[in-house]
CSV table of C-alpha atoms in Angstrom, one decimal:
chain,number,residue,atom,x,y,z
A,501,MET,CA,19.1,4.7,8.1
A,502,LYS,CA,17.6,6.6,5.0
A,503,ASP,CA,13.9,5.8,4.5
A,504,TYR,CA,12.5,4.9,1.1
A,505,VAL,CA,8.5,4.7,0.1
A,506,VAL,CA,7.5,2.8,-3.0
A,507,MET,CA,4.1,3.6,-3.9
A,508,VAL,CA,2.5,0.9,-6.3
A,509,ALA,CA,0.2,2.4,-8.5
A,510,GLY,CA,-0.3,-0.1,-10.9
A,511,GLY,CA,-3.8,-0.6,-11.1
A,512,THR,CA,-6.7,1.1,-13.5
A,513,GLY,CA,-9.4,0.7,-10.9
A,514,THR,CA,-11.9,-1.5,-13.2
A,515,ARG,CA,-13.6,-2.6,-9.6
A,516,MET,CA,-14.7,1.4,-9.1
A,517,ARG,CA,-16.4,0.8,-12.9
A,518,LEU,CA,-15.3,4.5,-13.6
A,519,THR,CA,-13.6,6.1,-16.5
A,520,THR,CA,-10.7,7.8,-13.5
A,521,ALA,CA,-8.3,5.9,-11.8
A,522,LYS,CA,-9.3,5.3,-8.7
A,523,GLN,CA,-5.8,7.3,-7.0
A,524,PHE,CA,-7.0,10.3,-8.8
A,525,LEU,CA,-10.3,10.4,-8.0
A,526,ASN,CA,-11.5,13.4,-5.9
A,527,VAL,CA,-11.6,13.1,-3.0
A,528,GLU,CA,-12.4,16.2,-0.1
A,529,GLY,CA,-10.3,18.3,-3.2
A,530,LEU,CA,-7.3,16.2,-4.2
A,531,PRO,CA,-7.0,13.4,-5.9
A,532,LEU,CA,-7.0,10.8,-3.6
A,533,MET,CA,-3.4,9.7,-3.8
A,534,TRP,CA,-2.4,13.3,-2.7
A,535,TRP,CA,-3.8,12.5,0.4
A,536,THR,CA,-1.6,9.3,0.5
A,537,LEU,CA,1.4,10.6,-0.1
A,538,ARG,CA,1.0,13.4,2.3
A,539,ARG,CA,0.6,11.5,5.4
A,540,PHE,CA,4.2,9.7,3.9
A,541,LYS,CA,5.5,13.3,3.9
A,542,GLU,CA,4.2,14.0,7.1
A,543,ALA,CA,5.6,10.7,8.9
A,544,LEU,CA,9.0,10.5,6.7
A,545,THR,CA,10.1,13.8,6.6
A,546,GLU,CA,12.9,13.4,4.4
A,547,ALA,CA,11.7,10.0,3.2
A,548,GLU,CA,12.1,9.3,-0.9
A,549,VAL,CA,9.4,8.2,-3.1
A,550,THR,CA,8.8,6.1,-5.6
A,551,LEU,CA,5.4,6.4,-7.7
A,552,VAL,CA,4.3,3.0,-9.6
A,553,LEU,CA,2.6,4.1,-12.2
A,554,HIS,CA,0.6,1.9,-15.1
A,555,GLU,CA,1.9,3.7,-17.9
A,556,SER,CA,-1.7,4.4,-19.3
A,557,LEU,CA,-1.9,7.3,-16.3
A,558,PHE,CA,1.4,9.4,-17.1
A,559,GLU,CA,0.0,11.7,-19.0
A,560,GLU,CA,-3.0,12.4,-16.8
A,561,PHE,CA,-0.7,11.7,-14.1
A,562,ALA,CA,1.1,14.8,-15.2
A,563,VAL,CA,-2.2,17.1,-15.5
A,564,LEU,CA,-3.1,16.3,-11.5
A,565,GLU,CA,0.1,17.9,-10.8
A,566,ALA,CA,-0.1,20.7,-13.0
A,567,LYS,CA,-3.5,21.6,-11.1
A,568,TYR,CA,-3.2,20.3,-7.7
A,569,GLY,CA,0.7,20.6,-7.0
A,570,SER,CA,4.0,17.9,-6.8
A,571,ALA,CA,2.7,14.5,-5.5
A,572,GLY,CA,5.6,13.9,-4.2
A,573,ALA,CA,7.5,11.9,-5.7
A,574,ALA,CA,11.1,11.7,-6.6
A,575,HIS,CA,10.9,9.1,-9.1
A,576,VAL,CA,7.9,7.8,-11.6
A,577,VAL,CA,8.1,4.5,-13.0
A,578,PRO,CA,5.6,2.5,-15.2
A,579,GLY,CA,4.2,-0.8,-13.3
A,580,GLY,CA,4.3,-4.4,-14.0
A,581,ALA,CA,1.6,-7.3,-15.1
A,582,GLU,CA,1.0,-8.0,-11.1
A,583,ARG,CA,1.8,-6.6,-7.8
A,584,PHE,CA,5.4,-8.0,-7.9
A,585,HIS,CA,6.7,-6.7,-11.2
A,586,SER,CA,5.1,-3.2,-10.2
A,587,VAL,CA,7.0,-3.8,-6.8
A,588,LEU,CA,10.4,-5.0,-8.7
A,589,ALA,CA,10.2,-2.2,-10.6
A,590,GLY,CA,10.4,0.8,-8.5
A,591,LEU,CA,13.1,-1.3,-6.1
A,592,ALA,CA,15.1,-1.3,-9.3
A,593,THR,CA,15.4,2.8,-8.7
A,594,LEU,CA,16.2,2.2,-4.7
A,595,PRO,CA,19.8,1.9,-3.9
A,596,ASP,CA,21.1,-1.4,-2.0
A,597,THR,CA,21.2,0.3,1.6
A,598,GLY,CA,17.9,2.1,3.9
A,599,VAL,CA,14.6,0.3,4.9
A,600,VAL,CA,11.8,0.6,2.8
A,601,GLY,CA,8.0,0.5,2.9
A,602,ILE,CA,6.2,-0.7,0.0
A,603,HIS,CA,2.9,1.2,0.3
A,604,ASP,CA,-0.6,0.9,-1.9
A,605,ALA,CA,-1.8,4.6,-2.6
A,606,VAL,CA,-5.4,3.9,-2.5
A,607,ARG,CA,-4.8,3.3,1.1
A,608,PRO,CA,-4.5,7.2,2.7
A,609,PHE,CA,-5.3,7.1,6.0
A,610,PRO,CA,-2.5,5.4,8.0
A,611,SER,CA,-0.9,6.9,10.6
A,612,VAL,CA,1.4,8.8,11.3
A,613,GLU,CA,2.6,6.6,13.9
A,614,THR,CA,1.5,3.4,12.0
A,615,ILE,CA,4.0,4.5,9.4
A,616,GLN,CA,6.9,5.9,12.0
A,617,ARG,CA,6.4,2.1,14.7
A,618,CYS,CA,6.6,0.0,10.9
A,619,PHE,CA,9.8,2.0,9.9
A,620,ALA,CA,11.3,2.3,13.0
A,621,GLN,CA,10.4,-1.7,13.7
A,622,ALA,CA,11.5,-3.0,10.5
A,623,GLU,CA,14.7,-0.5,10.6
A,624,ALA,CA,15.6,-3.2,14.2
A,625,GLN,CA,14.4,-6.4,12.9
A,626,GLY,CA,14.0,-6.3,9.2
A,627,SER,CA,11.1,-6.2,8.2
A,628,ALA,CA,7.7,-5.6,9.7
A,629,VAL,CA,4.4,-5.9,8.4
A,630,PRO,CA,1.0,-4.3,9.8
A,631,VAL,CA,-2.2,-6.2,10.6
A,632,VAL,CA,-4.9,-6.0,12.3
A,633,PRO,CA,-7.7,-8.3,13.9
A,634,VAL,CA,-10.8,-9.7,12.0
A,635,LYS,CA,-13.7,-8.3,13.0
A,636,ASP,CA,-16.6,-10.8,11.0
A,637,SER,CA,-17.1,-14.2,10.8
A,638,ILE,CA,-15.4,-16.2,9.1
A,639,ARG,CA,-16.0,-18.9,6.6
A,640,GLN,CA,-13.9,-21.4,4.5
A,641,MET,CA,-15.2,-22.6,1.7
A,642,ASP,CA,-14.7,-26.3,-0.1
A,643,ARG,CA,-13.0,-26.2,-3.7
A,644,GLU,CA,-16.3,-26.6,-5.1
A,645,GLY,CA,-18.4,-24.2,-3.0
A,646,ALA,CA,-20.1,-27.2,-1.8
A,647,SER,CA,-19.5,-26.5,2.1
A,648,SER,CA,-18.2,-24.9,4.5
A,649,GLN,CA,-16.9,-24.6,8.2
A,650,ALA,CA,-16.3,-21.5,10.5
A,651,VAL,CA,-12.5,-20.6,10.9
A,652,ASP,CA,-11.0,-19.9,14.6
A,653,ARG,CA,-11.1,-15.6,13.3
A,654,SER,CA,-8.7,-14.7,16.8
A,655,VAL,CA,-5.6,-16.3,15.6
A,656,LEU,CA,-6.5,-14.5,12.0
A,657,ARG,CA,-5.4,-10.7,11.1
A,658,ALA,CA,-5.7,-8.9,8.3
A,659,VAL,CA,-2.6,-7.5,6.4
A,660,GLN,CA,-2.2,-4.0,5.8
A,661,THR,CA,0.2,-1.4,4.3
A,662,PRO,CA,3.8,0.0,4.7
A,663,GLN,CA,5.0,-3.4,4.9
A,664,CYS,CA,8.6,-2.2,5.7
A,665,PHE,CA,11.8,-4.4,5.1
A,666,ASP,CA,15.7,-3.6,4.9
A,667,LEU,CA,16.2,-2.8,1.8
A,668,ALA,CA,19.1,-5.0,0.7
A,669,THR,CA,17.0,-7.8,2.2
A,670,LEU,CA,13.8,-7.5,-0.3
A,671,LYS,CA,15.8,-6.6,-3.6
A,672,ALA,CA,17.2,-9.9,-2.6
A,673,ALA,CA,14.3,-11.9,-2.2
A,674,PHE,CA,12.6,-10.0,-5.9
A,675,ASP,CA,15.5,-11.5,-7.1
A,676,THR,CA,13.5,-14.6,-8.4
A,677,ASP,CA,10.2,-15.7,-10.7
A,678,TYR,CA,7.2,-14.2,-9.9
A,679,ARG,CA,4.5,-16.8,-8.8
A,680,LEU,CA,0.4,-16.8,-8.0
A,681,GLU,CA,1.2,-17.2,-4.0
A,682,PHE,CA,3.1,-13.3,-4.4
A,683,THR,CA,-0.1,-11.8,-2.9
A,684,ASP,CA,1.9,-9.0,-0.9
A,685,ASP,CA,5.8,-8.4,-0.2
A,686,ALA,CA,5.7,-10.4,3.5
A,687,SER,CA,5.0,-14.1,0.7
A,688,VAL,CA,7.8,-13.3,-1.3
A,689,MET,CA,9.9,-12.4,1.5
A,690,GLU,CA,8.9,-15.7,3.5
A,691,ALA,CA,9.4,-17.5,0.3
A,692,ALA,CA,13.2,-16.9,0.1
A,693,GLY,CA,12.9,-18.0,3.4
A,694,HIS,CA,12.9,-15.1,5.7
A,695,GLU,CA,11.1,-14.4,9.2
A,696,VAL,CA,8.7,-11.5,9.1
A,697,HIS,CA,7.5,-9.5,11.6
A,698,LEU,CA,4.3,-8.5,12.6
A,699,CYS,CA,3.6,-4.9,14.0
A,700,GLU,CA,0.6,-3.3,15.4
A,701,GLY,CA,-1.9,-2.0,12.3
A,702,ASP,CA,-4.1,0.7,12.3
A,703,PRO,CA,-7.9,0.0,11.6
A,704,TRP,CA,-8.2,3.4,9.6
A,705,ASN,CA,-6.0,1.8,6.7
A,706,VAL,CA,-8.3,0.8,4.5
A,707,LYS,CA,-7.7,-0.1,1.3
A,708,VAL,CA,-10.2,2.3,-1.7
A,709,THR,CA,-10.9,-0.2,-3.9
A,710,THR,CA,-14.5,-0.2,-4.6
A,711,PRO,CA,-17.3,2.3,-5.0
A,712,GLU,CA,-18.4,1.9,-1.2
A,713,ASP,CA,-14.8,2.8,0.0
A,714,LEU,CA,-15.1,6.0,-2.1
A,715,ILE,CA,-17.5,7.3,0.2
A,716,ILE,CA,-16.1,5.8,3.3
A,717,ALA,CA,-12.9,7.5,2.4
A,718,LYS,CA,-14.6,11.0,2.1
A,719,ALA,CA,-15.8,10.6,5.4
A,720,PHE,CA,-12.4,9.5,6.8
A,721,VAL,CA,-11.2,13.2,5.0
A,722,GLN,CA,-13.0,15.0,6.8
A,723,ALA,CA,-12.7,13.7,10.1
A,724,ALA,CA,-8.8,13.4,9.5
A,725,TRP,CA,-7.9,16.7,8.0
A,726,PRO,CA,-11.2,18.7,9.4
A,727,ASN,CA,-9.3,22.2,8.3
A,728,SER,CA,-8.1,20.9,4.6
């Protein structure tokens, strides 16, 4: 069964408080997103990648490819207003059979084993969503923010990507109107009545969102690719 990747890079990085989109920030000599795509190429040598990019970034992306070489995407399509719409745009480039993994372009550090595990489980069970235990103590606040209560973190998991699914099932699940509760692909599948299977995630698989994350990202690249 053929593997596909929809790499979501539709944001413009406003939380970074920088003029460069976060997926294009230089990390140890390469744009951040290039590290992400390099890891997927290492894990899935024959996978076809669709990159979903904010349309305002197409020109800058072309300049970066000319400078650093191909990012490795077979298709580059414009993203939508919400993540849901961006994933939908990526799925539209793919056939109706296979396994697809939806991954955040600014998560450069999933291990090869994690990627392969997610795709293998999705092929066997129809879905695979990587998760890791929550490390911090958690408190739930009321809507007004006036009070809070402790939450048992032992039953909580932080959700990562790649979220992998049978391609035909996921495309059918996305054939619906957007809802606010569609925060990831698993929530769309659940809304369509499908069971979502969890699998072991990777503590290195962090999402680079804030300036502090970028400092960590540079350290991770030095550790993960010491000879780059």
